[in-house]
Amino acid sequence: MPIAISCVDCGFAARVKDHLGGKVVECPKCKAGLAVPLPVASPAPPSAPDAGPGHGAIARGAGTRPMARPPAPRAGPVPPSPPPAVVPRGADRPTARYAPLPPAGSFPPITEDDVEILLVEDDEPEAGDPRRPGPAAGAEAEAEDEVGGYALAEEVAPRYAPARAVGRRAAATVAPSVAGRPSLAEVAERAGARTRPSRTPAQILAAFRGEIEPVRPTLVYRLGLLVVAAAMLTLPMIYLATIALAAFATFYYATHGHVPLQKAGGSSGSMKVAVFLYLAPIAAGGTLVLFLLKPLFARPARRGKTRALNPQAEPLVFAFIDGICRSVGAPTPSRVVVDCDVNASAGFVKGPLSVWNSELTLTIGLPLVAGLDLRQFAGVLAHEFGHFSQGAGMRLTNVIRAINAWFARLVYERDDWDANLDGLVRAGNALTAVGLLVKLAIWLVRKLLWALMMVGHGISCFMMRQMEYDADRYEARMVGSDVFESTCRRLAVLGLASRGAHADLATCWTENRLADDLTRLVLANVAQIPDEVRTALMGAVDSRRTGLFDTHPSDTDRIANARLEGPDGLFGLDGPATDLFRDFDGLSRAATLNYYRQALGQAVRPEALTPVSEIVRDQEAVAEGHLGLDRFYLAAFEPSRPLPLPAVPPTAPNDPNLAAKELARARKALVASRARYAEALTRRREALARLVGVEAAADLLKAGFKGVKAADFGLGKARLEEAEAARQELDSYLLRLSPHFEPFEEQVACRLMAGLSLLESGAMSARVPDADSWRREARGLYPAGAHVAGRVLPALVAVISARGALERALGLLKGNDENQAYVNGVLRLAARLHDRLVELRGRLGDAIPYPFHHGDGTVGLSRFALPASIPGRDEVVPLYEASGEAIDRILTLHCRLIGRLALAVEQVERALGLPPPEAPAGGEGVVGDRSCVI
């Protein structure tokens, strides 16, 4: 069946043949990338919206302190927003995690044969263009005819789960399904489905029942407005007065400070000193004036590109916005843009410079739309437009925000001028004194500016909180106080899920893959937030109190304020907010591509975009593997410990009964040796932690650095002889610990080999559900698992130790960056880390391929774990970052490989009637003594 597509850049719309489904093609009009939805034969009905708990990091809570997300499995650094740097494949250095899209022409074009019906072909109106349609009947009918849907459903693609520590990093485990929640397989299937709108345009537009009575500002608010206006106008005047004072003092000294020159003696030496004493303050004062003037001409920070909605392509969205603006009594925005934040905001088109006109831009976060129902979304927009009903207060607030941001840049921002001044101070010549004078003066001025910034921020926050209270009342009058409270709590959940989605992006990017729809990925995370985490999150929301420097009141105060308006509002239609959009899925994918283009530092190829449903299934497999790993090792798994697995994969046993008995014997021995193994692991961790400090101290002392404090590095005295002796003692101790690990690890390997061998037996085909699938997976994973567990991990432990020693030494950087002995010690540690990374690369090799999905197709283990070229021996920071990335990726890969193999063995044990073994509290015990005869 034909697929409806529309370009959010130029408004081109058509129905194309279904063979283009799921591809990214070139828009024939503007040449932008255009995501074509997958063909749907029978779309599922939309899920019912969940008005459950929530409050995000955003639309209403700039002052909110959201609860941290539980740890998740990861192989790279997890971002806030935007995400942090991850090492892309083929890069020499860790770079930004996201890259721009390919240039125009990189996507396959749409041909005339591909187009069935041309729907819309019109240019996007400029800001303020009056062509935006109202709720006309034709527009309603056209919008109703289109496939638009993206049902609000917490069940779409689950992700969250409680986590447990896995060595140096965290690896998550997914909680089993509970009553009322779908299984992970069901969720993954739903993540790939599209839905139709559940409401018609006529139903939505008819839901507006009148206009909201304007919120009258109180006397306290008006007086506060005058005080804040006076204060915020005074602060820039103080800054200008500071510049004038510095310029006048420099000029006055230049014209009156030459007296010492006239009194200087006749000797050339005394004359040079007099000239220097005269010119140095002038140079310092002139430089200070330039430093103070520079911010007045600094360019504002560049804004990222956004995707503007075309009124012709999304008539119902604009009609909905018009209806809210009429109800609130606010001007209609001249431009509506979308992004991938869990947020909505309305601002002036040109920032503070346009405060005297009414041109507004409304920014809508698509995850917000997908996560709220119609009433909640209408309330959020009423809140935003309520600000613009406040007239002078909103304009003044816009100016205040600009002034506060400007002061923050003055205080905190550093640029090339500061770096050049630091170089002048380090030059070691006559200009050093000038540089020191300038730095002292700048330090004093910045302290003054910091005080002004804090005063201005504290004063302005009072008015901003009052404005939030007033805007909240508009929201409550639009949808009722009950919906207002549910929106607050819902946004908290969406904010937490958004951070989880960005963590998922970091994990995917280790495989050069990215989710094709960030909105769906956010909802996938919503569904997997455990009940205990939700409860804790709501507790944090309820317990937070409004602070002096909070721009937004606490949710508790805001909910209490909203309850003054009563439980009912003017807009009462239920249903998903996505009903407003013709093709929400396509729009969300396009916005996701735009987000990657802004955030990444290198090109994102279309084939790197992976359906969210596939990512969810992969995450399900990873989570199951972590749980299986925990059971298999009796909760004693240590990711950095090697496992003695033979390189040759197991084959079917000659005697299956004998192999089954060997499996039972290994399980019993495993339980018996577990307590000794756990104790040895504890001792190993302690010894390795101390060894890191001793190695750092030894290299620093060998370089002649005198700033080593013995107690901080686990030494009795800060002497090289003692550090070397301690290192040798710890190395010897770790060798003596080795026999304590062998019994347990040998039984793990024996159990694993016996189980995989039995899986290859034809006798197990009928007894193990889906035996062929498990067999294929085990065969594909075993070579990489045996290689990593047996050959790579010993080299990785050496990298972990070298990186830890470098990290300890870098902790002394402050105040020692000019100490040559310290620098030499750090370079020695960096060189050791470089050598161990080179050894690790050799151990990894590229003969064995990475066994999971990768955006670049088939890649070797070395290419997966390490950058294309290892940083040089003296490149301290790149070495530190590259080694951390390698440690993350290899440990995560080890957990994933052994976890999936352990699950395969558990299938065999279950077929044999063997229950999962358990380690008794006392460390002794036996596994069930059931006979295992095939």
mmCIF file of C-alpha atoms in Angstrom, residues 558-800:
data_model
loop_
_atom_site.group_PDB
_atom_site.id
_atom_site.type_symbol
_atom_site.label_atom_id
_atom_site.label_comp_id
_atom_site.label_asym_id
_atom_site.label_seq_id
_atom_site.Cartn_x
_atom_site.Cartn_y
_atom_site.Cartn_z
ATOM 1 C CA ARG A 558 3.237 24.802 42.408
ATOM 2 C CA ILE A 559 0.685 22.049 42.878
ATOM 3 C CA ALA A 560 -0.643 23.822 45.981
ATOM 4 C CA ASN A 561 -0.913 27.059 43.997
ATOM 5 C CA ALA A 562 -2.695 25.321 41.114
ATOM 6 C CA ARG A 563 -5.252 23.744 43.483
ATOM 7 C CA LEU A 564 -6.578 27.237 44.159
ATOM 8 C CA GLU A 565 -8.104 27.085 40.659
ATOM 9 C CA GLY A 566 -10.207 23.955 41.209
ATOM 10 C CA PRO A 567 -10.105 20.495 39.623
ATOM 11 C CA ASP A 568 -11.850 21.262 36.304
ATOM 12 C CA GLY A 569 -10.632 23.186 33.268
ATOM 13 C CA LEU A 570 -11.830 24.451 29.899
ATOM 14 C CA PHE A 571 -10.257 21.656 27.866
ATOM 15 C CA GLY A 572 -11.301 18.140 28.791
ATOM 16 C CA LEU A 573 -10.626 15.855 25.835
ATOM 17 C CA ASP A 574 -8.643 12.695 26.502
ATOM 18 C CA GLY A 575 -6.413 10.861 24.066
ATOM 19 C CA PRO A 576 -2.782 10.940 22.973
ATOM 20 C CA ALA A 577 -1.265 14.314 22.077
ATOM 21 C CA THR A 578 0.182 12.714 18.948
ATOM 22 C CA ASP A 579 -3.322 12.830 17.434
ATOM 23 C CA LEU A 580 -2.494 16.426 16.485
ATOM 24 C CA PHE A 581 0.140 15.376 13.961
ATOM 25 C CA ARG A 582 -0.355 13.946 10.509
ATOM 26 C CA ASP A 583 2.741 11.754 10.556
ATOM 27 C CA PHE A 584 4.282 11.894 13.991
ATOM 28 C CA ASP A 585 6.573 8.941 13.320
ATOM 29 C CA GLY A 586 8.113 10.530 10.244
ATOM 30 C CA LEU A 587 8.472 13.880 11.975
ATOM 31 C CA SER A 588 10.136 12.276 14.979
ATOM 32 C CA ARG A 589 12.618 10.393 12.821
ATOM 33 C CA ALA A 590 13.449 13.578 10.926
ATOM 34 C CA ALA A 591 13.965 15.491 14.193
ATOM 35 C CA THR A 592 16.162 12.653 15.453
ATOM 36 C CA LEU A 593 18.357 12.924 12.366
ATOM 37 C CA ASN A 594 18.564 16.669 12.875
ATOM 38 C CA TYR A 595 19.620 16.143 16.496
ATOM 39 C CA TYR A 596 22.408 13.771 15.474
ATOM 40 C CA ARG A 597 23.539 16.253 12.839
ATOM 41 C CA GLN A 598 23.932 18.965 15.463
ATOM 42 C CA ALA A 599 25.465 16.880 18.227
ATOM 43 C CA LEU A 600 27.910 14.594 16.416
ATOM 44 C CA GLY A 601 31.271 15.656 15.137
ATOM 45 C CA GLN A 602 31.366 13.349 12.109
ATOM 46 C CA ALA A 603 28.952 12.094 9.484
ATOM 47 C CA VAL A 604 26.182 9.700 10.413
ATOM 48 C CA ARG A 605 25.506 7.284 7.611
ATOM 49 C CA PRO A 606 21.842 6.344 7.026
ATOM 50 C CA GLU A 607 22.645 2.655 7.510
ATOM 51 C CA ALA A 608 23.839 3.434 11.047
ATOM 52 C CA LEU A 609 20.245 4.263 12.043
ATOM 53 C CA THR A 610 18.691 1.227 13.680
ATOM 54 C CA PRO A 611 14.992 0.665 14.439
ATOM 55 C CA VAL A 612 14.218 1.100 18.111
ATOM 56 C CA SER A 613 12.501 -2.291 18.168
ATOM 57 C CA GLU A 614 15.774 -3.952 17.174
ATOM 58 C CA ILE A 615 17.686 -2.025 19.835
ATOM 59 C CA VAL A 616 15.140 -3.102 22.434
ATOM 60 C CA ARG A 617 15.502 -6.748 21.461
ATOM 61 C CA ASP A 618 19.278 -6.466 21.721
ATOM 62 C CA GLN A 619 18.953 -4.842 25.131
ATOM 63 C CA GLU A 620 16.611 -7.603 26.213
ATOM 64 C CA ALA A 621 19.245 -10.182 25.267
ATOM 65 C CA VAL A 622 21.945 -8.239 27.136
ATOM 66 C CA ALA A 623 19.780 -7.913 30.239
ATOM 67 C CA GLU A 624 18.907 -11.611 30.239
ATOM 68 C CA GLY A 625 22.596 -12.418 29.886
ATOM 69 C CA HIS A 626 23.493 -10.308 32.930
ATOM 70 C CA LEU A 627 20.922 -12.131 35.007
ATOM 71 C CA GLY A 628 22.158 -15.490 33.751
ATOM 72 C CA LEU A 629 25.751 -14.486 34.463
ATOM 73 C CA ASP A 630 24.856 -13.629 38.034
ATOM 74 C CA ARG A 631 23.162 -16.997 38.538
ATOM 75 C CA PHE A 632 25.901 -18.948 36.785
ATOM 76 C CA TYR A 633 28.665 -17.481 38.967
ATOM 77 C CA LEU A 634 26.568 -17.690 42.149
ATOM 78 C CA ALA A 635 26.705 -13.881 42.430
ATOM 79 C CA ALA A 636 30.533 -13.956 42.447
ATOM 80 C CA PHE A 637 31.298 -12.778 38.901
ATOM 81 C CA GLU A 638 34.318 -10.516 38.474
ATOM 82 C CA PRO A 639 34.554 -9.146 34.894
ATOM 83 C CA SER A 640 38.338 -8.717 34.937
ATOM 84 C CA ARG A 641 39.078 -12.313 35.984
ATOM 85 C CA PRO A 642 40.072 -14.630 33.094
ATOM 86 C CA LEU A 643 38.394 -17.964 32.436
ATOM 87 C CA PRO A 644 40.367 -21.016 31.244
ATOM 88 C CA LEU A 645 38.322 -21.877 28.153
ATOM 89 C CA PRO A 646 39.931 -23.879 25.339
ATOM 90 C CA ALA A 647 40.187 -22.155 21.988
ATOM 91 C CA VAL A 648 38.535 -25.112 20.209
ATOM 92 C CA PRO A 649 34.713 -24.931 20.455
ATOM 93 C CA PRO A 650 32.974 -27.852 22.213
ATOM 94 C CA THR A 651 31.547 -30.669 20.125
ATOM 95 C CA ALA A 652 28.903 -33.296 20.807
ATOM 96 C CA PRO A 653 30.066 -35.803 23.473
ATOM 97 C CA ASN A 654 30.621 -39.460 22.672
ATOM 98 C CA ASP A 655 28.725 -40.375 25.824
ATOM 99 C CA PRO A 656 25.990 -37.840 26.693
ATOM 100 C CA ASN A 657 25.271 -39.556 30.025
ATOM 101 C CA LEU A 658 28.904 -39.189 31.081
ATOM 102 C CA ALA A 659 28.850 -35.522 30.024
ATOM 103 C CA ALA A 660 25.657 -34.951 32.049
ATOM 104 C CA LYS A 661 27.305 -36.432 35.139
ATOM 105 C CA GLU A 662 30.360 -34.218 34.576
ATOM 106 C CA LEU A 663 28.026 -31.225 34.395
ATOM 107 C CA ALA A 664 26.374 -32.178 37.693
ATOM 108 C CA ARG A 665 29.761 -32.743 39.327
ATOM 109 C CA ALA A 666 31.007 -29.301 38.187
ATOM 110 C CA ARG A 667 27.905 -27.619 39.608
ATOM 111 C CA LYS A 668 28.433 -29.274 42.977
ATOM 112 C CA ALA A 669 32.145 -28.376 43.062
ATOM 113 C CA LEU A 670 31.275 -24.839 42.066
ATOM 114 C CA VAL A 671 29.105 -24.352 45.125
ATOM 115 C CA ALA A 672 31.743 -25.876 47.401
ATOM 116 C CA SER A 673 34.522 -23.543 46.184
ATOM 117 C CA ARG A 674 32.488 -20.368 45.975
ATOM 118 C CA ALA A 675 33.214 -18.998 49.477
ATOM 119 C CA ARG A 676 36.987 -19.305 49.069
ATOM 120 C CA TYR A 677 36.737 -17.638 45.655
ATOM 121 C CA ALA A 678 34.710 -14.686 46.951
ATOM 122 C CA GLU A 679 37.216 -14.095 49.753
ATOM 123 C CA ALA A 680 40.098 -14.191 47.267
ATOM 124 C CA LEU A 681 38.316 -11.653 45.054
ATOM 125 C CA THR A 682 38.029 -9.254 47.980
ATOM 126 C CA ARG A 683 41.728 -9.568 48.741
ATOM 127 C CA ARG A 684 42.592 -9.104 45.070
ATOM 128 C CA ARG A 685 40.588 -5.888 44.798
ATOM 129 C CA GLU A 686 42.297 -4.478 47.894
ATOM 130 C CA ALA A 687 45.759 -5.415 46.615
ATOM 131 C CA LEU A 688 45.103 -3.963 43.147
ATOM 132 C CA ALA A 689 43.802 -0.717 44.641
ATOM 133 C CA ARG A 690 46.958 -0.338 46.721
ATOM 134 C CA LEU A 691 49.178 -1.332 43.788
ATOM 135 C CA VAL A 692 47.755 1.522 41.707
ATOM 136 C CA GLY A 693 48.836 4.075 44.310
ATOM 137 C CA VAL A 694 52.244 2.483 44.821
ATOM 138 C CA GLU A 695 52.985 2.456 41.070
ATOM 139 C CA ALA A 696 52.004 6.110 40.765
ATOM 140 C CA ALA A 697 54.184 7.060 43.717
ATOM 141 C CA ALA A 698 57.148 5.054 42.415
ATOM 142 C CA ASP A 699 57.184 6.786 39.025
ATOM 143 C CA LEU A 700 56.683 10.239 40.508
ATOM 144 C CA LEU A 701 59.484 9.692 43.006
ATOM 145 C CA LYS A 702 61.743 8.251 40.308
ATOM 146 C CA ALA A 703 61.236 11.471 38.339
ATOM 147 C CA GLY A 704 62.341 13.507 41.374
ATOM 148 C CA PHE A 705 58.932 14.875 42.382
ATOM 149 C CA LYS A 706 58.898 15.901 46.058
ATOM 150 C CA GLY A 707 55.161 16.385 46.466
ATOM 151 C CA VAL A 708 54.227 12.757 47.116
ATOM 152 C CA LYS A 709 52.464 12.301 50.450
ATOM 153 C CA ALA A 710 53.125 8.799 51.721
ATOM 154 C CA ALA A 711 49.706 8.261 53.345
ATOM 155 C CA ASP A 712 47.862 9.209 50.142
ATOM 156 C CA PHE A 713 49.662 6.470 48.185
ATOM 157 C CA GLY A 714 49.626 3.643 50.738
ATOM 158 C CA LEU A 715 53.256 4.089 51.808
ATOM 159 C CA GLY A 716 54.896 4.452 55.194
ATOM 160 C CA LYS A 717 57.402 6.990 53.895
ATOM 161 C CA ALA A 718 57.590 8.845 50.588
ATOM 162 C CA ARG A 719 60.833 7.243 49.452
ATOM 163 C CA LEU A 720 61.562 5.507 46.154
ATOM 164 C CA GLU A 721 63.081 2.466 47.875
ATOM 165 C CA GLU A 722 59.953 1.903 49.920
ATOM 166 C CA ALA A 723 57.671 2.347 46.876
ATOM 167 C CA GLU A 724 59.676 -0.172 44.843
ATOM 168 C CA ALA A 725 59.673 -2.645 47.715
ATOM 169 C CA ALA A 726 55.918 -2.248 48.171
ATOM 170 C CA ARG A 727 55.339 -2.832 44.450
ATOM 171 C CA GLN A 728 57.351 -6.046 44.509
ATOM 172 C CA GLU A 729 55.553 -7.216 47.652
ATOM 173 C CA LEU A 730 52.135 -6.601 46.090
ATOM 174 C CA ASP A 731 53.088 -8.355 42.839
ATOM 175 C CA SER A 732 54.231 -11.353 44.867
ATOM 176 C CA TYR A 733 51.051 -11.300 46.946
ATOM 177 C CA LEU A 734 48.862 -11.315 43.826
ATOM 178 C CA LEU A 735 50.787 -14.329 42.504
ATOM 179 C CA ARG A 736 50.225 -16.170 45.767
ATOM 180 C CA LEU A 737 46.498 -15.476 45.469
ATOM 181 C CA SER A 738 46.227 -17.209 42.074
ATOM 182 C CA PRO A 739 45.743 -20.752 43.440
ATOM 183 C CA HIS A 740 42.720 -19.534 45.395
ATOM 184 C CA PHE A 741 40.935 -18.627 42.147
ATOM 185 C CA GLU A 742 41.659 -21.767 40.179
ATOM 186 C CA PRO A 743 39.207 -24.273 41.765
ATOM 187 C CA PHE A 744 36.159 -22.091 41.221
ATOM 188 C CA GLU A 745 37.113 -20.821 37.761
ATOM 189 C CA GLU A 746 38.045 -24.304 36.556
ATOM 190 C CA GLN A 747 34.624 -25.561 37.587
ATOM 191 C CA VAL A 748 32.937 -22.631 35.841
ATOM 192 C CA ALA A 749 34.811 -23.515 32.666
ATOM 193 C CA CYS A 750 34.042 -27.227 33.110
ATOM 194 C CA ARG A 751 30.334 -26.523 33.633
ATOM 195 C CA LEU A 752 30.267 -24.231 30.612
ATOM 196 C CA MET A 753 32.055 -26.716 28.337
ATOM 197 C CA ALA A 754 29.963 -29.663 29.490
ATOM 198 C CA GLY A 755 26.721 -27.784 28.960
ATOM 199 C CA LEU A 756 27.689 -26.476 25.515
ATOM 200 C CA SER A 757 28.887 -29.931 24.525
ATOM 201 C CA LEU A 758 25.536 -31.439 25.517
ATOM 202 C CA LEU A 759 23.765 -28.684 23.561
ATOM 203 C CA GLU A 760 25.531 -30.002 20.448
ATOM 204 C CA SER A 761 24.177 -33.498 21.133
ATOM 205 C CA GLY A 762 21.274 -34.633 19.034
ATOM 206 C CA ALA A 763 19.677 -36.097 22.154
ATOM 207 C CA MET A 764 19.079 -32.551 23.461
ATOM 208 C CA SER A 765 17.322 -31.262 20.350
ATOM 209 C CA ALA A 766 13.937 -32.546 21.480
ATOM 210 C CA ARG A 767 14.431 -31.598 25.140
ATOM 211 C CA VAL A 768 15.724 -28.010 24.837
ATOM 212 C CA PRO A 769 13.135 -25.535 23.526
ATOM 213 C CA ASP A 770 14.403 -23.813 20.384
ATOM 214 C CA ALA A 771 17.576 -25.884 20.563
ATOM 215 C CA ASP A 772 18.742 -24.996 17.039
ATOM 216 C CA SER A 773 18.618 -21.274 17.807
ATOM 217 C CA TRP A 774 20.572 -21.675 21.052
ATOM 218 C CA ARG A 775 23.088 -23.891 19.280
ATOM 219 C CA ARG A 776 23.673 -21.359 16.500
ATOM 220 C CA GLU A 777 24.080 -18.529 18.988
ATOM 221 C CA ALA A 778 26.552 -20.481 21.124
ATOM 222 C CA ARG A 779 28.621 -21.432 18.082
ATOM 223 C CA GLY A 780 28.755 -17.813 16.982
ATOM 224 C CA LEU A 781 29.753 -16.438 20.396
ATOM 225 C CA TYR A 782 32.135 -19.066 21.719
ATOM 226 C CA PRO A 783 35.285 -18.126 19.694
ATOM 227 C CA ALA A 784 35.140 -14.490 20.844
ATOM 228 C CA GLY A 785 34.185 -15.516 24.393
ATOM 229 C CA ALA A 786 37.120 -17.927 24.770
ATOM 230 C CA HIS A 787 39.515 -15.395 23.214
ATOM 231 C CA VAL A 788 38.459 -12.484 25.430
ATOM 232 C CA ALA A 789 38.160 -14.506 28.649
ATOM 233 C CA GLY A 790 41.385 -16.426 28.200
ATOM 234 C CA ARG A 791 43.810 -14.234 26.239
ATOM 235 C CA VAL A 792 42.622 -10.606 26.364
ATOM 236 C CA LEU A 793 41.673 -10.106 30.011
ATOM 237 C CA PRO A 794 45.202 -10.522 31.463
ATOM 238 C CA ALA A 795 46.424 -7.720 29.174
ATOM 239 C CA LEU A 796 43.369 -5.640 30.038
ATOM 240 C CA VAL A 797 44.117 -5.912 33.778
ATOM 241 C CA ALA A 798 47.542 -4.413 33.060
ATOM 242 C CA VAL A 799 45.856 -1.517 31.235
ATOM 243 C CA ILE A 800 43.462 -0.983 34.150
#
